[in-house]
mmCIF file of C-alpha atoms in Angstrom:
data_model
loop_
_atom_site.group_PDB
_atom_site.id
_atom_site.type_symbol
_atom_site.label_atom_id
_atom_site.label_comp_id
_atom_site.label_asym_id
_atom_site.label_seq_id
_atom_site.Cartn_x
_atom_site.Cartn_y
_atom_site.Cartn_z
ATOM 1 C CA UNK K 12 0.000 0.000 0.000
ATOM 2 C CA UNK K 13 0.967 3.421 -1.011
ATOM 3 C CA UNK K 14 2.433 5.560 1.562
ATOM 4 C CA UNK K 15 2.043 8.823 -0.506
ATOM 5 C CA UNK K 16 -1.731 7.773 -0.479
ATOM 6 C CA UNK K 17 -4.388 10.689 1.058
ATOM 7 C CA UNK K 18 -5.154 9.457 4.345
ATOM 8 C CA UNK K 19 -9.107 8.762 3.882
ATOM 9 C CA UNK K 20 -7.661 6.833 0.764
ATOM 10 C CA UNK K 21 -5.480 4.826 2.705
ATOM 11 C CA UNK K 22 -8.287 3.990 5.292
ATOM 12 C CA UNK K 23 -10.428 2.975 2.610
ATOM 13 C CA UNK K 24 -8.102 0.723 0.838
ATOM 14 C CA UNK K 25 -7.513 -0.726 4.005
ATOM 15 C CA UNK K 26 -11.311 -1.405 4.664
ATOM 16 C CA UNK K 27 -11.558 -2.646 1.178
ATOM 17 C CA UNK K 28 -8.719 -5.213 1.959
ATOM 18 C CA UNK K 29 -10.145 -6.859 5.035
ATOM 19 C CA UNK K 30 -13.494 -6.914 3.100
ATOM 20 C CA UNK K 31 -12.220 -8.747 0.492
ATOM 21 C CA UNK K 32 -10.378 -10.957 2.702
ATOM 22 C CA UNK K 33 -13.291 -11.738 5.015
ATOM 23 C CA UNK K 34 -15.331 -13.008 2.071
ATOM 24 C CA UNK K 35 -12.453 -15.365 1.001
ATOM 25 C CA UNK K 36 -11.583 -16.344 4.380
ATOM 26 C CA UNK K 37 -15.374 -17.256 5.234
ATOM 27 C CA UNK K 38 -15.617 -19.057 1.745
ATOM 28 C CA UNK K 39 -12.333 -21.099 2.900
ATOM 29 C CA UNK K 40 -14.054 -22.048 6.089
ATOM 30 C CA UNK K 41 -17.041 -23.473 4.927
ATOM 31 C CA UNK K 42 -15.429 -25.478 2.676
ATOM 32 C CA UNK K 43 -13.878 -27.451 4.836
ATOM 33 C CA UNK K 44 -15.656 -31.046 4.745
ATOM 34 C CA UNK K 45 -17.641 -32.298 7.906
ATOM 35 C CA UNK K 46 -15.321 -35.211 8.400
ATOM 36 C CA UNK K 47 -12.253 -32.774 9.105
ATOM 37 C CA UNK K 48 -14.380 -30.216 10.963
ATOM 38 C CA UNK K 49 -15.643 -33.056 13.351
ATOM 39 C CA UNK K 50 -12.235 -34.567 13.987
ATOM 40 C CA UNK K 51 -10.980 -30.637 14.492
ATOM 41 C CA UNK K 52 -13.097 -29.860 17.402
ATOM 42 C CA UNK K 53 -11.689 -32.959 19.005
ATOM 43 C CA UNK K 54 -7.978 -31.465 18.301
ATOM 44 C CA UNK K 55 -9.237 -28.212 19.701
ATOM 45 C CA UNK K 56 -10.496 -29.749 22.809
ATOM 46 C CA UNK K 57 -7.229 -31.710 22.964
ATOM 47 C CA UNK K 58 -5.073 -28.342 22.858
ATOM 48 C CA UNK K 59 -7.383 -26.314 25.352
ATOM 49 C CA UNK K 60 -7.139 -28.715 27.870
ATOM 50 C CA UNK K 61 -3.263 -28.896 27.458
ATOM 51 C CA UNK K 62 -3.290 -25.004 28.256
ATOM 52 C CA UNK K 63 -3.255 -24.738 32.100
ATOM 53 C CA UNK K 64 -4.622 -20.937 31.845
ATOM 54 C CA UNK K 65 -7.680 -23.271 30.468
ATOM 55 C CA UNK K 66 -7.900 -25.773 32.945
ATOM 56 C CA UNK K 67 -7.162 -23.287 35.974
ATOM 57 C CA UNK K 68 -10.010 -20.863 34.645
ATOM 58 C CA UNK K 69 -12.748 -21.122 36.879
ATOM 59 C CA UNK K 70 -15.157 -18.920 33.961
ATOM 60 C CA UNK K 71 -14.542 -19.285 30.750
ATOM 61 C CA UNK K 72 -16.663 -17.981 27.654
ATOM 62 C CA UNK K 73 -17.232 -19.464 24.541
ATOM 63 C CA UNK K 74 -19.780 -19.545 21.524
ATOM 64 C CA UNK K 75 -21.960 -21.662 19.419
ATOM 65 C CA UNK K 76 -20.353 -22.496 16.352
ATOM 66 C CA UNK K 77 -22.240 -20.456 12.635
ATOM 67 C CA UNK K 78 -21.061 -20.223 9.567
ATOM 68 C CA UNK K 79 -18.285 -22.263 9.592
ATOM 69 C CA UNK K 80 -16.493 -21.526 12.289
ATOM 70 C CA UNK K 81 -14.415 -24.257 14.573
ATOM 71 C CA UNK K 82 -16.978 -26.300 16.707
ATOM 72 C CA UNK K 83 -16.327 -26.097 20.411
ATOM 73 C CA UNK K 84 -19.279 -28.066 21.963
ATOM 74 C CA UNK K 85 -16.677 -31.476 22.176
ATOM 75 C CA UNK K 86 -14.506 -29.101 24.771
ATOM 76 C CA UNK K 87 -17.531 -27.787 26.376
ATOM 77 C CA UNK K 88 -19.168 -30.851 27.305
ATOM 78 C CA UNK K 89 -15.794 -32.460 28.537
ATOM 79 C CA UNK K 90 -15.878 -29.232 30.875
ATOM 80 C CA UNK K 91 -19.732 -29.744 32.165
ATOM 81 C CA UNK K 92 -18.292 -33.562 32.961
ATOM 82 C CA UNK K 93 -15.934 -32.394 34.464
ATOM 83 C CA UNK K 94 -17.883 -30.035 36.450
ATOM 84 C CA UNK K 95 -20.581 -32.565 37.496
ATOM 85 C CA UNK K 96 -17.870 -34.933 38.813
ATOM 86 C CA UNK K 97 -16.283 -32.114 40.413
ATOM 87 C CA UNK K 98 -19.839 -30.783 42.769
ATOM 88 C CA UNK K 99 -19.967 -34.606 43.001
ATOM 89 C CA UNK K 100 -16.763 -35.168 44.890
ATOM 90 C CA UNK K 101 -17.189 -31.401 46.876
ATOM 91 C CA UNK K 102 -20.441 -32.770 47.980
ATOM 92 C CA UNK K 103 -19.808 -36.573 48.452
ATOM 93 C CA UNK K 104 -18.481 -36.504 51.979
ATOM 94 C CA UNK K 105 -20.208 -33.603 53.404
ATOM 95 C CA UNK K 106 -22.681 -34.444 56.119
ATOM 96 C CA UNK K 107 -26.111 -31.689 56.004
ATOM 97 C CA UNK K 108 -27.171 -32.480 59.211
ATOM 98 C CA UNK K 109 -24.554 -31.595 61.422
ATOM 99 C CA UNK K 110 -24.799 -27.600 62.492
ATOM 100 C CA UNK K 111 -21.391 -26.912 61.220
ATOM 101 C CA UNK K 112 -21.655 -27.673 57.226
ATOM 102 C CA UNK K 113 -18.706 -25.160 56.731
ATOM 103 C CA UNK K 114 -16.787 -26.915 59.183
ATOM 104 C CA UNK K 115 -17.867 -30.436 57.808
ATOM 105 C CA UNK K 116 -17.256 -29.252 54.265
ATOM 106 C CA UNK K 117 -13.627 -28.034 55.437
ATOM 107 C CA UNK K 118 -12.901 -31.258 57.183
ATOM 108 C CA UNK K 119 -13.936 -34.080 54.721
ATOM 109 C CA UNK K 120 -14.047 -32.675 51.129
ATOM 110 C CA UNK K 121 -11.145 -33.628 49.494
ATOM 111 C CA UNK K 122 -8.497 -31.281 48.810
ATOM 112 C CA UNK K 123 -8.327 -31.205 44.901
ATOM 113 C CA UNK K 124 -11.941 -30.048 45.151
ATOM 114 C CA UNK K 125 -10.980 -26.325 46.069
ATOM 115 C CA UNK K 126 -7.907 -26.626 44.051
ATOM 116 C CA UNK K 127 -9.788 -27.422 40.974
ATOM 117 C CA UNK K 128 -13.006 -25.222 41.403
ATOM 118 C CA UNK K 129 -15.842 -26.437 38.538
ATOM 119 C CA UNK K 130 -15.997 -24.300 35.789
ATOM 120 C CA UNK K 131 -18.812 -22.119 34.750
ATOM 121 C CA UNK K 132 -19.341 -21.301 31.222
ATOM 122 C CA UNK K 133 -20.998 -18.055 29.414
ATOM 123 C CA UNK K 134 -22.013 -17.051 25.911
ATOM 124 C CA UNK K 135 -22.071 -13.850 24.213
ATOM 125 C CA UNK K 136 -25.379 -12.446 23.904
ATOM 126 C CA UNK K 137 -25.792 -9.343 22.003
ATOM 127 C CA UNK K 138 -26.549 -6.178 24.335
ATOM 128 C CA UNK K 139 -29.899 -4.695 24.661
ATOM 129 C CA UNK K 140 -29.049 -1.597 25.130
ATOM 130 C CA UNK K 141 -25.453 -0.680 24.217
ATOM 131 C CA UNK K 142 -25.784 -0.818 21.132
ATOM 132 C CA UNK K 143 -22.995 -2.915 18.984
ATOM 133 C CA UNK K 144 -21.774 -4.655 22.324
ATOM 134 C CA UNK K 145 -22.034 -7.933 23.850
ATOM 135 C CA UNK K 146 -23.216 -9.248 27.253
ATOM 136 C CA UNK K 147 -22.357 -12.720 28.525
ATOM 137 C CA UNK K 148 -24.495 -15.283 29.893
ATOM 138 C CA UNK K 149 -24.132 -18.075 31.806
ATOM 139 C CA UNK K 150 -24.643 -21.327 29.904
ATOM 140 C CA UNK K 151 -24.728 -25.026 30.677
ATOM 141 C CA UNK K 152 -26.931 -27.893 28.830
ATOM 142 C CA UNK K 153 -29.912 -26.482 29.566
ATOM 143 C CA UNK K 154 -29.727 -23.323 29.220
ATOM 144 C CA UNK K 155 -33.003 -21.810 26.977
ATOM 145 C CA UNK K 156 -31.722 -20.678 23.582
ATOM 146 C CA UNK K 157 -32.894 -18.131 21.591
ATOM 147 C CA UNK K 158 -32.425 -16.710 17.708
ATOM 148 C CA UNK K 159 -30.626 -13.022 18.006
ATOM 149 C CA UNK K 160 -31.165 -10.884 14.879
ATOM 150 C CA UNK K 161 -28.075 -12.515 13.118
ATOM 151 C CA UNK K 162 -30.323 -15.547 13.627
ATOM 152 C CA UNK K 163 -27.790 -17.113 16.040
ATOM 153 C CA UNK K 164 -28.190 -19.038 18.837
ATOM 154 C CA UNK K 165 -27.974 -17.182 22.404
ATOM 155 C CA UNK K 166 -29.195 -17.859 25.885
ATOM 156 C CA UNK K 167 -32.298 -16.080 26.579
ATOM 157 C CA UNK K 168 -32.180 -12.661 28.501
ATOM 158 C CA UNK K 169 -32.047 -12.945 32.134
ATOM 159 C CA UNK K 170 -30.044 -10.619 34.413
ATOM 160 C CA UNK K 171 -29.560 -12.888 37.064
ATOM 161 C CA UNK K 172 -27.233 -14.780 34.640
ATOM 162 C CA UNK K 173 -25.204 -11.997 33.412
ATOM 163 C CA UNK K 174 -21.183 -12.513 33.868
ATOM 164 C CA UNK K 175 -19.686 -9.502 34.148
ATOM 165 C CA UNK K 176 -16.597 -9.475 31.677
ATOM 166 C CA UNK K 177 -14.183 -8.292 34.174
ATOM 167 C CA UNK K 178 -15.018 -11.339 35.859
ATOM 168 C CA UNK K 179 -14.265 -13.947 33.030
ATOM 169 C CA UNK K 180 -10.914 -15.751 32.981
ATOM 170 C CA UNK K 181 -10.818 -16.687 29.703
ATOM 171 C CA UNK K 182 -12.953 -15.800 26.194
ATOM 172 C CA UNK K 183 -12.318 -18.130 23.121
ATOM 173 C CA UNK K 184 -12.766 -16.069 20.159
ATOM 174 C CA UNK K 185 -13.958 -17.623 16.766
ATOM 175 C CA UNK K 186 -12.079 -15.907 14.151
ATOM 176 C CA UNK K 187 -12.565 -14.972 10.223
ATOM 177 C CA UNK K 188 -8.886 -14.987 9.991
ATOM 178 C CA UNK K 189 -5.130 -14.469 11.619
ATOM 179 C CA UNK K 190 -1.995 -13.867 10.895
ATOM 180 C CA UNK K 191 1.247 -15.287 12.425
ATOM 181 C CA UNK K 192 1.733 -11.815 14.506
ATOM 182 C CA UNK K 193 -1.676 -12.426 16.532
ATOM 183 C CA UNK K 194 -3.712 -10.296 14.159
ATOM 184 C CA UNK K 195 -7.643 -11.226 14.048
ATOM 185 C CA UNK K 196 -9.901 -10.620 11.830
ATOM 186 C CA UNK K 197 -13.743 -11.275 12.636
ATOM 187 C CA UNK K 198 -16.964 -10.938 11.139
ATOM 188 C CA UNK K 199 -16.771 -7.088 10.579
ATOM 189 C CA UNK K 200 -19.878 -5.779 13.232
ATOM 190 C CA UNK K 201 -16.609 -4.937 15.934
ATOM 191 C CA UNK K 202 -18.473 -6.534 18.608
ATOM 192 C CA UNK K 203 -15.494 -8.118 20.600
ATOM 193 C CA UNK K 204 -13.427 -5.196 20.039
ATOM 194 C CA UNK K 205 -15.718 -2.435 21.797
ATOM 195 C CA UNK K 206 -17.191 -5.201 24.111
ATOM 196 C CA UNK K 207 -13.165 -5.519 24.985
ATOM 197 C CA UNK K 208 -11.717 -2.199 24.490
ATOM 198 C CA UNK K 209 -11.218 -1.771 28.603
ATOM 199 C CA UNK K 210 -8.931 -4.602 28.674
ATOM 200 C CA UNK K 211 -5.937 -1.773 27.496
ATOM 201 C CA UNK K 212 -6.689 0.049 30.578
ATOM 202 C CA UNK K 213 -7.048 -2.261 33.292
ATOM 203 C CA UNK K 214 -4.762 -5.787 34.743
ATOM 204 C CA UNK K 215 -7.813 -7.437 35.521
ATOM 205 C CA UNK K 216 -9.026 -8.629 32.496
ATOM 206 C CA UNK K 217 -9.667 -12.303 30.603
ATOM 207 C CA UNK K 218 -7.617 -13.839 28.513
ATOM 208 C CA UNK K 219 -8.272 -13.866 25.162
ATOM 209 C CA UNK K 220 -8.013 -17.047 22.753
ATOM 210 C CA UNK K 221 -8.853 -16.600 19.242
ATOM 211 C CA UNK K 222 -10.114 -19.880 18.108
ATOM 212 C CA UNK K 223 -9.382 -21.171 13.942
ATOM 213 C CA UNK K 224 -9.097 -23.554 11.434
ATOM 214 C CA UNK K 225 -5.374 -23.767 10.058
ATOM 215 C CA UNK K 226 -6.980 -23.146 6.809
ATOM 216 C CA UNK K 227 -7.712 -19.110 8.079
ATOM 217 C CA UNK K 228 -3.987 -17.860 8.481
ATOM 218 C CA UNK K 229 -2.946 -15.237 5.956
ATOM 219 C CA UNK K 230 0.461 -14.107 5.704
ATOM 220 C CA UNK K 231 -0.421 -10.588 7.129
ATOM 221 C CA UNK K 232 -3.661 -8.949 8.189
ATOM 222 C CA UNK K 233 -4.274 -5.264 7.653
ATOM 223 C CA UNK K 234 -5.379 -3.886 11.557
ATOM 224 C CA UNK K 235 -6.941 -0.999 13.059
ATOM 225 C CA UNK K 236 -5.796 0.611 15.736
ATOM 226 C CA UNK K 237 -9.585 -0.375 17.683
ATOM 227 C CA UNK K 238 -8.303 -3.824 17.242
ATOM 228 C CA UNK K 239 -8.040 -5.553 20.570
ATOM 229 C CA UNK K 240 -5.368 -8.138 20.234
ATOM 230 C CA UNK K 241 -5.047 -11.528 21.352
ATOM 231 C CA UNK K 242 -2.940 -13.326 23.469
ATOM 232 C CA UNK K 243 -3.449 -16.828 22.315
ATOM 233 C CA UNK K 244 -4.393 -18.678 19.395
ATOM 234 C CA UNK K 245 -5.415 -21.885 19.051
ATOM 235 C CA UNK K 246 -5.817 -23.946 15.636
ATOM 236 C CA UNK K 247 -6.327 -28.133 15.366
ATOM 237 C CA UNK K 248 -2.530 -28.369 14.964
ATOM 238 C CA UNK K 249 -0.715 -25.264 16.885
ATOM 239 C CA UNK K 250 -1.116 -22.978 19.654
ATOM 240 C CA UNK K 251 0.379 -19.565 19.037
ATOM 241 C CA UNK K 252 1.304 -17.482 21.935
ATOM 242 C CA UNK K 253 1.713 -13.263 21.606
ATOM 243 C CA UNK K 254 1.657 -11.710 25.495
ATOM 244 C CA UNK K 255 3.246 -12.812 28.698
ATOM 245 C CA UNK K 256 0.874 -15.614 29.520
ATOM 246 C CA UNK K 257 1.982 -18.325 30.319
ATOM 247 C CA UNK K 258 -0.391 -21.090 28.642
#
């Protein structure tokens, strides 16, 4: 790209870029056969649960895969197993009629039960009222699902079951496409990126973990300075690191 180019030119060739590059990226994903896309969300589950920030995260947000993009209901439900054998064992040896439960609970729950705290999932729904931002709900197997205007799936609106982002430990991302340097590209409505844009002010924040087929790198991605980068991506056959994090 010209650097002798007007600057609204430049801005516009840039926007014209990722454009074109979405549509070919989103073309590339849903290509991809069902065979491969089934045995990749196994791979993905495989490498999420090799990251300990994963398996140390105690809330964790996902999504419901749509057009194309890398299915991660296989690591989900291994998490609400997990989960269930988790209250299981914290509630096994605890005895409800004595008039000390905290004291029971302390004394014959097994350690690795408040070492490994169950997980709690949450989806992004979009927001009501701010418009072009996301909320996120808590979600398990039966959570109610609804269509959003995108006609995606999202848990039903319910304040009770808002997660405040702050409060998340790790988002997975889907992505349109990446590049080698951590550069995302998503579907273009900049969602994620205002939803996230306080996480460059603040140290308590999630991580983020963009989430692809190996299919969506590109050699370089134009970006934006609104762009909220990632520190972690994970394809079926690599995990890519960019921040401090130790995965």
């Amino acid at each position: 790209m010209s650097k002798f180019l007007p600057n609204n030119a430049r801005a516009e060739s840039k926007a014209s870029l990722r454009k074109h590059l979405r549509k070919r990226l989103r073309n590339v994903r849903n290509s991809i056969p069902p065979e491969q896309r089934a045995h990749s969300a196994l791979q993905i589950s495989q490498q999420l649960n090799s990251l300990s920030c994963v398996t140390k995260a105690r809330s964790i947000a996902g999504y419901l895969v749509n057009d194309g993009e890398l299915d991660l209901s296989a690591f989900m439900q291994d998490a609400f197993t997990r989960t269930k054998d988790m209250r299981k064992e914290v509630t096994s040896g605890i005895d409800y009629s004595s008039t000390s439960t905290s004291a029971t609970i302390s004394a014959s729950a097994p350690t690795s039960a408040f070492t490994s705290m169950p997980t709690t999932f949450s989806l992004p729904v979009l927001h009501p009222v701010c418009k072009g931002h996301l909320l996120f709900l808590e979600y398990g197997p039966h959570t109610t699902l609804v269509k959003n205007k995108y006609n995606i799936d999202e848990p039903e609106l319910a304040c009770p079951n808002v997660v405040p982002t702050s409060n998340i430990d790790v988002i997975l991302m889907p992505l349109v496409g990446f590049d080698s340097k951590g550069n995302r590209l998503g579907m273009g409505g900049g969602y994620y990126d205002r939803t996230l844009a306080f996480t460059q002010f603040t140290q308590q924040k999630p991580i983020l973990i963009g989430i692809a087929h190996d299919e969506q790198e590109v050699e370089t991605l134009p970006f934006e300075p609104w762009d909220i980068p990632l520190d972690i991506i994970v394809t079926p056959k690599r995990i890519l690191t960019f921040s401090d994090i130790k995965p």
